[in-house]
Amino acid sequence: MTYSAPIASMGRPMDDAANTPATDLLQKHELLTQLIPALQAFLPPESLLWHAEQTASFECDGLTAYRQRPLAVALPSSYEQIQQVLQACHRLGVPVVARGAGTGLSGGAMPHERGVTLSLAKFNQILEIDPLARTAWVQCGVRNLAISEAAAAHGLYYAPDPSSQIACTIGGNVAENSGGVHCLKYGLTVHNVLKVKGFTVEGEPIEFGSEALDAPGYDLLALINGSEGMLAVITEVTVKLLPKPRLARCIMASFADVRQAGDAVAAVIAAGIIPAGLEMMDKPMTAAVEDFVHAGYDLDAAAILLCESDGTPEEVEEEIGRMSQVLTAAGATQIAVSESEEERLKFWSGRKNAFPASGRISPDYMCMDSTIPRKRLADILLAIQEMEKKYALRCVNVFHAGDGNLHPLILFDANDPDQLRRCELFGADILETSVAMGGTITGEHGVGVEKLNSMCVQFSAAENEQMFGLKRAFDPQGLLNPGKLIPTLNRCAEYGKMLVRGGRLPFPELERF
């Protein structure tokens, strides 16, 4: 499976000895002769990789269409070693890219060809579950789902639930400000994190937030959430835990028209109801997932909504009734309500398996991520249908409809260069149409290298410079995850020229910041 992205927004593809200039190889060799001894001074042999066959598995994250191998990979097992890696790299002017589980979809953990990939996989301990304070104190490499599993004995759980929660780590969730099916009611990662600890680029300890109601100094906790490894290396996170709801039930509502389905989403929220989850799938997507998991979806519907209520039995009964009335008034042709936990999970099984189901019907797909106002859901779906004709490619759609977060999956064959080109243009079109509709180019997957050019469309040069100013305050030399998140003025100028002439922007070198 290949996750792809607009070609104009990516860094250089992976270099190898056959196409790398001799001078480039010489520079890398000279850098290695300084870097490796410096790291060997405190890392054991098994914790330092630099041969090509050792670093190959680190050449990309979930955005696998674009790869480049790092100069070296460090796998520290103590905080002291993390600190020493950062200090050594800072002294030598070597970039550092922190890496968790590698499940990100925007290339945020793509290595730097002259940098060190800092793997934090060994930091996977749950340090404390405090059932009275309802908090969990964990290391950055703890899996998202493992927090809820550890808290279950106390009747508690961690609410943000990305589709990759079985594998993704809490450190990566903070770096990307991850969302999930139940974030409409319970918030994104930023709303569920109390404190973050880590190290600056110089290896100095740093702390954001507090377990108390407030923290001294500037409130920078929200800043580290979604910072994509650009400001600090995260090592520990303290998150909020919530009581597990006594009951949850799910409505599956069918609509004969995508505009009616989109309007129904807005109507539910307008009625003062905040469901635990409110998801939307179009007809091609329901067909794909039904064939995969047999969730009982209505294959004749143009779109279906999954609306969940949780709480006490009395609260759930009342909310399910209200939502059913709103959905019926909005034009639902069929409504089914789960009558057991088994049936509820069956309804959700299709949504949770949307990505693997898409992989069964296409050699490759590009998973996009943008956000629009809820009232424009139908408009973007209809626009995507026109784009399918324009680029001669199919697209299946699944949305976090309640908060307007889109995940269109463009189906293509990466072995066909023209299909890849059209897919990349299709993806960029979706992002920029979302901005034109009053939305943003990302909801939860981050910018990484995938959406650098689209950042030029959403933000002005002055706004991007403000972001660079903040980056420089934490990392003056631009050594933490360079070339990600914020596009340079020159890059935006080149992208503008590309749009005018309708061509393709060649791969640039990864920018310093």
Coordinates of C-alpha atoms in Angstrom, one line a residue:
M1 CA 0.0 0.0 0.0
T2 CA 1.3 3.4 -0.9
Y3 CA 0.1 6.6 0.7
S4 CA 1.0 9.5 -1.7
A5 CA 0.8 13.3 -1.7
P6 CA 1.0 16.2 -4.1
I7 CA 4.4 15.9 -5.8
A8 CA 5.0 19.7 -5.8
S9 CA 5.0 19.7 -2.0
M10 CA 7.5 17.0 -1.3
G11 CA 11.2 17.0 -0.5
R12 CA 13.8 15.2 -2.7
P13 CA 13.2 11.5 -3.4
M14 CA 15.7 9.1 -1.8
D15 CA 19.2 9.3 -3.2
D16 CA 21.4 6.3 -3.9
A17 CA 25.0 5.9 -5.1
A18 CA 23.9 5.6 -8.7
N19 CA 22.4 9.1 -9.0
T20 CA 24.1 11.1 -6.1
P21 CA 26.9 13.4 -7.3
A22 CA 30.3 12.5 -6.1
T23 CA 30.7 15.7 -4.2
D24 CA 27.5 15.0 -2.3
L25 CA 28.8 11.5 -1.4
L26 CA 32.1 13.0 -0.2
Q27 CA 30.3 15.6 1.9
K28 CA 28.2 12.9 3.6
H29 CA 31.3 10.7 4.2
E30 CA 33.1 13.6 5.8
L31 CA 30.1 14.3 8.0
L32 CA 29.8 10.6 9.0
T33 CA 33.5 10.5 10.0
Q34 CA 32.7 13.2 12.6
L35 CA 29.2 12.1 13.6
I36 CA 29.6 8.4 14.2
P37 CA 32.5 8.6 16.6
A38 CA 30.6 11.4 18.5
L39 CA 27.6 9.2 18.9
Q40 CA 29.6 6.0 19.6
A41 CA 31.0 7.7 22.6
F42 CA 27.7 7.1 24.5
L43 CA 25.5 4.8 22.4
P44 CA 26.2 1.0 22.4
P45 CA 26.6 -0.6 18.9
E46 CA 23.1 -1.9 18.8
S47 CA 21.7 1.6 19.3
L48 CA 23.4 3.3 16.4
L49 CA 22.7 2.4 12.7
W50 CA 24.3 4.0 9.7
H51 CA 24.8 1.3 7.0
A52 CA 22.3 1.5 4.2
E53 CA 20.8 -1.9 4.9
Q54 CA 20.2 -0.9 8.6
T55 CA 18.6 2.5 7.9
A56 CA 16.3 1.4 5.0
S57 CA 13.4 0.6 7.3
F58 CA 13.5 4.2 8.6
E59 CA 13.4 5.9 5.2
C60 CA 9.7 7.0 5.4
D61 CA 6.7 7.1 7.7
G62 CA 3.1 6.2 6.5
L63 CA 3.6 8.4 3.5
T64 CA 5.5 5.7 1.6
A65 CA 5.6 7.1 -1.9
Y66 CA 8.5 9.4 -1.0
R67 CA 11.6 8.1 0.8
Q68 CA 15.1 9.1 1.7
R69 CA 17.5 7.4 4.1
P70 CA 19.0 9.3 7.1
L71 CA 22.7 9.6 7.6
A72 CA 22.3 7.6 10.8
V73 CA 19.6 6.3 13.2
A74 CA 20.0 6.6 17.0
L75 CA 17.9 4.4 19.2
P76 CA 18.6 5.6 22.7
S77 CA 17.3 3.8 25.8
S78 CA 17.7 6.5 28.4
Y79 CA 16.8 10.2 28.7
E80 CA 20.5 10.9 29.2
Q81 CA 21.3 9.3 25.8
I82 CA 18.5 11.4 24.1
Q83 CA 20.1 14.5 25.7
Q84 CA 23.6 13.4 24.5
V85 CA 22.4 12.8 20.9
L86 CA 20.9 16.2 20.8
Q87 CA 24.0 17.9 22.2
A88 CA 26.3 16.1 19.8
C89 CA 24.2 16.9 16.8
H90 CA 23.8 20.5 17.8
R91 CA 27.5 20.8 18.2
L92 CA 28.1 19.4 14.7
G93 CA 25.2 21.2 13.1
V94 CA 23.5 18.0 12.2
P95 CA 19.7 17.9 11.7
V96 CA 17.6 15.7 14.0
V97 CA 14.2 14.1 13.1
A98 CA 12.4 12.5 16.0
R99 CA 10.4 9.4 15.2
G100 CA 7.7 7.4 17.1
A101 CA 5.9 4.5 15.5
G102 CA 6.1 5.9 11.9
T103 CA 2.4 5.8 11.3
G104 CA 2.1 9.5 10.3
L105 CA 0.5 10.2 6.9
S106 CA 2.1 13.5 6.0
G107 CA 5.8 12.7 5.9
G108 CA 6.5 14.4 9.2
A109 CA 9.0 11.7 10.2
M110 CA 10.7 11.5 6.7
P111 CA 14.4 11.6 7.4
H112 CA 16.9 14.3 6.5
E113 CA 19.6 12.9 4.2
R114 CA 22.3 14.7 6.2
G115 CA 20.6 14.1 9.6
V116 CA 20.0 11.7 12.4
T117 CA 16.7 10.0 12.9
L118 CA 16.1 9.8 16.6
S119 CA 13.9 6.8 17.3
L120 CA 12.0 7.0 20.6
A121 CA 10.5 3.5 20.3
K122 CA 12.1 2.2 23.5
F123 CA 10.4 4.8 25.7
N124 CA 7.2 2.7 26.0
Q125 CA 6.5 2.7 29.8
I126 CA 3.3 3.8 31.5
L127 CA 4.8 5.6 34.5
E128 CA 1.6 6.2 36.5
I129 CA -2.2 5.9 36.4
D130 CA -3.8 8.1 39.0
P131 CA -7.5 7.2 39.2
L132 CA -8.2 9.9 41.7
A133 CA -6.8 12.7 39.6
R134 CA -7.9 10.8 36.4
T135 CA -4.6 11.2 34.7
A136 CA -2.0 8.9 33.0
W137 CA 1.7 9.8 33.0
V138 CA 3.4 7.9 30.2
Q139 CA 6.5 7.9 28.1
C140 CA 6.3 9.2 24.5
G141 CA 6.5 5.7 22.9
V142 CA 3.4 4.3 24.7
R143 CA 0.7 3.3 22.2
N144 CA -2.5 5.3 22.2
L145 CA -4.7 2.3 22.8
A146 CA -2.4 1.0 25.6
I147 CA -3.3 4.0 27.8
S148 CA -7.0 3.0 27.7
E149 CA -6.1 -0.6 28.3
A150 CA -4.1 0.3 31.4
A151 CA -6.8 2.6 32.7
A152 CA -9.6 0.2 32.1
A153 CA -9.2 -1.5 35.5
H154 CA -10.2 1.9 37.1
G155 CA -13.2 2.3 34.8
L156 CA -11.3 5.0 32.9
Y157 CA -10.1 5.6 29.3
Y158 CA -8.3 8.0 27.1
A159 CA -10.7 9.6 24.6
P160 CA -8.8 10.6 21.4
D161 CA -8.9 7.5 19.2
P162 CA -7.1 7.8 15.8
S163 CA -7.8 4.9 13.5
S164 CA -4.2 3.8 14.0
Q165 CA -4.5 3.8 17.8
I166 CA -3.4 0.2 18.0
A167 CA 0.0 1.3 16.8
C168 CA 0.5 5.1 17.0
T169 CA 2.3 6.6 20.0
I170 CA 1.2 9.3 22.3
G171 CA 4.3 11.4 21.5
G172 CA 3.4 11.3 17.8
N173 CA -0.3 12.1 18.7
V174 CA 0.9 15.2 20.5
A175 CA 3.3 16.2 17.6
E176 CA 0.4 15.9 15.1
N177 CA -2.5 17.0 17.4
S178 CA -4.2 13.8 16.4
G179 CA -8.0 13.4 16.3
G180 CA -10.3 10.4 15.9
V181 CA -13.9 9.3 15.7
H182 CA -14.9 10.5 19.2
C183 CA -13.1 13.8 19.2
L184 CA -16.3 15.8 18.3
K185 CA -17.5 15.4 21.8
Y186 CA -14.3 14.9 23.7
G187 CA -11.8 17.0 21.8
L188 CA -8.5 16.5 20.0
T189 CA -5.2 15.6 21.6
V190 CA -4.6 19.2 22.6
H191 CA -7.8 19.2 24.7
N192 CA -6.8 16.0 26.6
V193 CA -3.1 16.7 27.4
L194 CA -2.1 18.3 30.7
K195 CA 1.7 18.3 30.6
V196 CA 4.5 17.5 28.1
K197 CA 8.2 17.1 29.0
G198 CA 11.1 16.8 26.6
F199 CA 14.4 18.4 25.5
T200 CA 15.2 21.4 23.4
V201 CA 17.5 21.2 20.3
E202 CA 20.4 21.9 22.6
G203 CA 19.5 19.0 24.9
E204 CA 18.1 21.2 27.7
P205 CA 15.1 19.8 29.6
I206 CA 11.9 21.6 28.9
E207 CA 8.3 21.3 30.2
F208 CA 5.0 22.6 28.9
G209 CA 1.8 22.8 30.9
S210 CA 1.1 21.5 34.4
E211 CA -1.0 19.0 36.2
A212 CA -2.5 21.9 38.1
L213 CA -5.1 24.2 36.6
D214 CA -2.5 26.7 35.4
A215 CA 1.3 26.8 34.9
P216 CA 3.8 29.6 35.6
G217 CA 5.0 31.6 32.7
Y218 CA 3.7 31.6 29.2
D219 CA 1.0 29.0 28.3
L220 CA 2.9 27.1 25.6
L221 CA 1.1 23.7 26.0
A222 CA -1.1 24.3 23.0
L223 CA 2.0 25.3 21.0
I224 CA 3.8 22.0 21.4
N225 CA 0.6 20.1 20.3
G226 CA 0.7 20.0 16.6
S227 CA 4.3 21.3 16.4
E228 CA 5.4 18.3 14.3
G229 CA 8.8 17.8 16.0
M230 CA 9.9 21.4 15.0
L231 CA 10.2 22.9 18.5
A232 CA 11.3 20.1 20.9
V233 CA 11.8 16.4 21.3
I234 CA 8.9 15.0 23.4
T235 CA 9.7 12.3 26.0
E236 CA 6.8 12.2 28.5
V237 CA 3.1 13.2 28.4
T238 CA 0.5 13.5 31.1
V239 CA -3.0 13.0 29.7
K240 CA -6.6 13.3 31.1
L241 CA -8.6 10.2 31.6
L242 CA -12.4 10.0 31.5
P243 CA -14.9 7.7 33.1
K244 CA -15.9 5.0 30.7
P245 CA -19.6 5.7 29.6
R246 CA -22.1 3.3 31.1
L247 CA -23.7 2.8 27.7
A248 CA -23.1 3.7 24.1
R249 CA -25.5 3.2 21.1
C250 CA -25.1 4.1 17.5
I251 CA -27.6 5.2 14.8
M252 CA -26.9 4.2 11.2
A253 CA -28.9 6.6 8.9
S254 CA -29.2 6.3 5.1
F255 CA -29.7 9.2 2.7
A256 CA -30.6 9.1 -1.0
D257 CA -28.7 12.4 -1.6
V258 CA -25.3 13.6 -0.4
R259 CA -26.6 17.1 0.1
Q260 CA -29.3 15.8 2.4
A261 CA -26.7 13.9 4.4
G262 CA -24.5 16.9 4.7
D263 CA -27.4 19.1 5.7
A264 CA -28.3 16.5 8.3
V265 CA -24.9 16.8 10.0
A266 CA -25.4 20.5 10.4
A267 CA -29.0 20.0 11.6
V268 CA -27.8 17.7 14.4
I269 CA -25.3 20.2 15.7
A270 CA -27.8 23.1 15.2
A271 CA -30.3 21.2 17.4
G272 CA -27.8 21.5 20.3
I273 CA -26.7 17.9 20.2
I274 CA -23.0 16.9 20.4
P275 CA -22.8 13.2 19.5
A276 CA -20.0 11.1 20.8
G277 CA -19.3 10.4 17.1
L278 CA -20.7 11.7 13.9
E279 CA -19.2 10.1 10.8
M280 CA -20.2 10.1 7.1
M281 CA -19.3 7.7 4.2
D282 CA -20.4 8.0 0.6
K283 CA -21.7 5.2 -1.5
P284 CA -18.4 4.0 -3.1
M285 CA -16.9 3.8 0.4
T286 CA -19.8 1.9 1.9
A287 CA -19.6 -0.6 -0.9
A288 CA -15.9 -1.1 -0.3
V289 CA -16.2 -1.6 3.5
E290 CA -19.3 -3.7 3.3
D291 CA -17.6 -6.2 1.1
F292 CA -14.7 -6.2 3.6
V293 CA -16.3 -6.4 7.0
H294 CA -20.1 -7.0 6.3
A295 CA -21.2 -4.3 8.7
G296 CA -24.8 -4.3 7.4
Y297 CA -24.5 -1.0 5.5
D298 CA -27.3 0.2 3.1
L299 CA -25.6 -0.2 -0.3
D300 CA -28.4 1.7 -2.0
A301 CA -27.8 4.9 0.0
A302 CA -25.9 7.8 -1.6
A303 CA -24.4 8.4 1.9
I304 CA -24.7 7.0 5.4
L305 CA -24.2 8.7 8.7
L306 CA -23.1 7.0 11.9
C307 CA -24.2 9.0 15.0
E308 CA -23.3 7.7 18.4
S309 CA -24.6 8.7 21.9
D310 CA -22.9 7.7 25.1
G311 CA -23.6 8.3 28.8
T312 CA -26.1 6.9 31.3
P313 CA -28.9 4.8 29.9
E314 CA -31.4 7.6 30.4
E315 CA -29.2 10.2 28.6
V316 CA -28.5 7.8 25.7
E317 CA -32.2 7.0 25.2
E318 CA -33.2 10.7 25.2
E319 CA -30.4 11.7 22.8
I320 CA -30.9 8.8 20.5
G321 CA -34.6 9.8 20.2
R322 CA -33.7 13.5 19.5
M323 CA -31.1 12.6 16.9
S324 CA -33.5 10.2 15.2
Q325 CA -36.1 12.9 14.9
V326 CA -33.6 15.4 13.4
L327 CA -32.3 12.8 10.9
T328 CA -35.8 11.8 9.8
A329 CA -36.7 15.5 9.3
A330 CA -33.5 16.0 7.3
G331 CA -34.6 13.3 4.9
A332 CA -33.2 10.0 6.2
T333 CA -34.6 7.1 4.2
Q334 CA -33.7 4.4 6.7
I335 CA -32.6 4.5 10.4
A336 CA -31.2 1.6 12.4
V337 CA -30.2 1.9 16.0
S338 CA -27.8 -0.6 17.7
E339 CA -29.5 -2.8 20.2
S340 CA -26.4 -4.3 21.7
E341 CA -22.7 -3.6 22.2
E342 CA -21.9 -6.2 19.6
E343 CA -24.2 -4.5 17.0
R344 CA -22.7 -1.0 17.9
L345 CA -19.2 -2.3 17.2
K346 CA -20.4 -3.9 14.0
F347 CA -21.7 -0.5 12.8
W348 CA -18.4 1.0 13.6
S349 CA -16.3 -1.8 12.1
G350 CA -16.8 -0.5 8.6
R351 CA -15.7 3.0 9.5
K352 CA -12.7 1.8 11.4
N353 CA -11.7 -0.4 8.4
A354 CA -12.2 2.2 5.7
F355 CA -8.5 2.4 4.8
P356 CA -7.7 -1.3 4.5
A357 CA -11.0 -1.8 2.6
S358 CA -9.9 0.8 0.1
G359 CA -6.6 -1.1 -0.3
R360 CA -8.5 -4.1 -1.4
I361 CA -10.1 -2.3 -4.4
S362 CA -7.1 -0.3 -5.6
P363 CA -3.3 -0.9 -5.9
D364 CA -2.6 2.4 -4.2
Y365 CA -4.5 5.3 -2.7
M366 CA -3.7 8.8 -1.5
C367 CA -5.4 9.6 1.8
M368 CA -6.1 13.4 2.0
D369 CA -6.9 15.4 5.1
S370 CA -8.5 18.8 5.2
T371 CA -11.3 20.5 7.1
I372 CA -14.2 22.6 6.0
P373 CA -17.2 24.2 7.7
R374 CA -19.9 21.6 8.4
K375 CA -22.4 23.4 6.2
R376 CA -20.1 22.9 3.1
L377 CA -19.9 19.1 3.4
A378 CA -22.2 18.5 0.5
D379 CA -20.4 21.2 -1.6
I380 CA -17.0 19.5 -1.2
L381 CA -18.4 16.1 -2.0
L382 CA -20.0 17.4 -5.2
A383 CA -16.8 19.2 -6.0
I384 CA -14.8 16.0 -5.5
Q385 CA -17.2 14.2 -7.9
E386 CA -16.3 16.7 -10.6
M387 CA -12.6 16.3 -9.8
E388 CA -13.0 12.6 -10.4
K389 CA -14.0 13.4 -14.0
K390 CA -11.3 16.1 -14.4
Y391 CA -8.5 13.8 -13.3
A392 CA -10.1 10.5 -14.5
L393 CA -9.6 8.8 -11.1
R394 CA -11.9 7.4 -8.5
C395 CA -12.3 8.7 -5.0
V396 CA -14.0 7.2 -2.0
N397 CA -14.9 9.4 0.9
V398 CA -15.1 9.1 4.7
F399 CA -15.5 12.1 6.9
H400 CA -15.3 13.1 10.5
A401 CA -18.5 14.8 9.6
G402 CA -19.3 16.4 12.9
D403 CA -16.2 18.6 12.8
G404 CA -15.8 18.9 9.1
N405 CA -12.6 16.8 8.8
L406 CA -12.4 15.1 5.4
H407 CA -10.5 12.0 4.4
P408 CA -11.0 11.5 0.7
L409 CA -9.1 8.5 -0.6
I410 CA -8.0 8.9 -4.2
L411 CA -7.5 5.5 -5.9
F412 CA -4.7 5.0 -8.4
D413 CA -1.8 2.8 -9.5
A414 CA 1.6 4.1 -8.5
N415 CA 3.3 2.0 -11.2
D416 CA 1.7 4.3 -13.8
P417 CA 3.5 7.6 -13.7
D418 CA 0.6 9.5 -15.3
Q419 CA -1.8 8.2 -12.8
L420 CA 0.5 9.3 -10.0
R421 CA 0.8 12.7 -11.5
R422 CA -3.0 13.1 -11.8
C423 CA -3.5 11.8 -8.3
E424 CA -1.1 14.4 -6.9
L425 CA -2.9 17.2 -8.7
F426 CA -6.2 15.8 -7.5
G427 CA -5.0 15.9 -3.9
A428 CA -3.7 19.4 -4.2
D429 CA -7.1 20.4 -5.7
I430 CA -9.0 19.0 -2.8
L431 CA -6.8 20.9 -0.3
E432 CA -7.1 24.2 -2.0
T433 CA -10.8 23.8 -2.7
S434 CA -11.2 23.3 1.0
V435 CA -9.4 26.6 1.7
A436 CA -11.6 28.3 -0.8
M437 CA -14.7 27.0 1.0
G438 CA -13.5 28.6 4.3
G439 CA -11.6 25.5 5.6
T440 CA -8.0 24.5 6.2
I441 CA -5.5 22.2 4.5
T442 CA -5.3 19.8 7.5
G443 CA -7.4 18.5 10.3
E444 CA -5.3 15.8 12.1
H445 CA -2.6 14.4 9.8
G446 CA -0.4 17.5 10.0
V447 CA 1.5 19.3 7.2
G448 CA 4.8 17.5 7.2
V449 CA 6.2 17.6 3.7
E450 CA 2.9 16.6 2.1
K451 CA 1.2 20.0 2.3
L452 CA 4.0 22.5 2.1
N453 CA 2.8 24.0 -1.1
S454 CA -0.8 24.2 0.1
M455 CA 0.5 26.2 3.1
C456 CA 1.4 28.9 0.5
V457 CA -2.3 29.0 -0.5
Q458 CA -3.7 29.2 3.0
F459 CA -1.2 31.6 4.6
S460 CA 0.4 34.8 3.4
A461 CA 4.2 35.4 3.4
A462 CA 3.9 37.5 6.5
E463 CA 2.0 34.8 8.3
N464 CA 4.6 32.2 7.3
E465 CA 7.3 34.5 8.5
Q466 CA 5.6 34.8 11.9
M467 CA 5.7 31.0 12.2
F468 CA 9.4 31.0 11.2
G469 CA 10.0 33.5 13.9
L470 CA 8.5 31.2 16.5
K471 CA 10.6 28.3 15.1
R472 CA 13.8 30.4 15.5
A473 CA 12.9 31.2 19.1
F474 CA 13.2 27.5 19.9
D475 CA 15.7 26.4 17.2
P476 CA 17.8 29.2 15.8
Q477 CA 19.8 26.9 13.5
G478 CA 16.8 25.1 12.2
L479 CA 18.1 21.6 13.1
L480 CA 14.9 20.0 14.5
N481 CA 12.9 18.4 11.6
P482 CA 14.0 20.9 8.9
G483 CA 12.1 21.3 5.7
K484 CA 8.7 20.5 7.3
L485 CA 5.5 22.3 8.1
I486 CA 6.4 25.9 7.1
P487 CA 7.2 26.8 3.4
T488 CA 9.9 29.3 2.6
L489 CA 9.0 32.5 0.6
N490 CA 11.1 31.2 -2.3
R491 CA 9.1 27.9 -2.3
C492 CA 5.8 29.8 -2.4
A493 CA 7.0 31.9 -5.2
E494 CA 8.0 28.9 -7.2
Y495 CA 4.7 27.2 -6.5
G496 CA 2.8 30.3 -7.7
K497 CA 4.8 30.2 -11.0
M498 CA 3.9 26.5 -11.4
L499 CA 0.2 27.2 -11.0
V500 CA 0.4 30.0 -13.6
R501 CA 2.1 27.8 -16.2
G502 CA 0.3 24.6 -15.2
G503 CA 3.4 22.6 -14.9
R504 CA 5.1 20.6 -12.1
L505 CA 7.5 21.9 -9.5
P506 CA 10.7 20.0 -9.5
F507 CA 11.9 18.4 -6.2
P508 CA 13.7 21.1 -4.2
E509 CA 16.3 20.5 -1.6
L510 CA 14.9 20.3 1.9
E511 CA 14.9 23.8 3.2
R512 CA 16.8 24.7 6.4
F513 CA 13.7 25.3 8.5

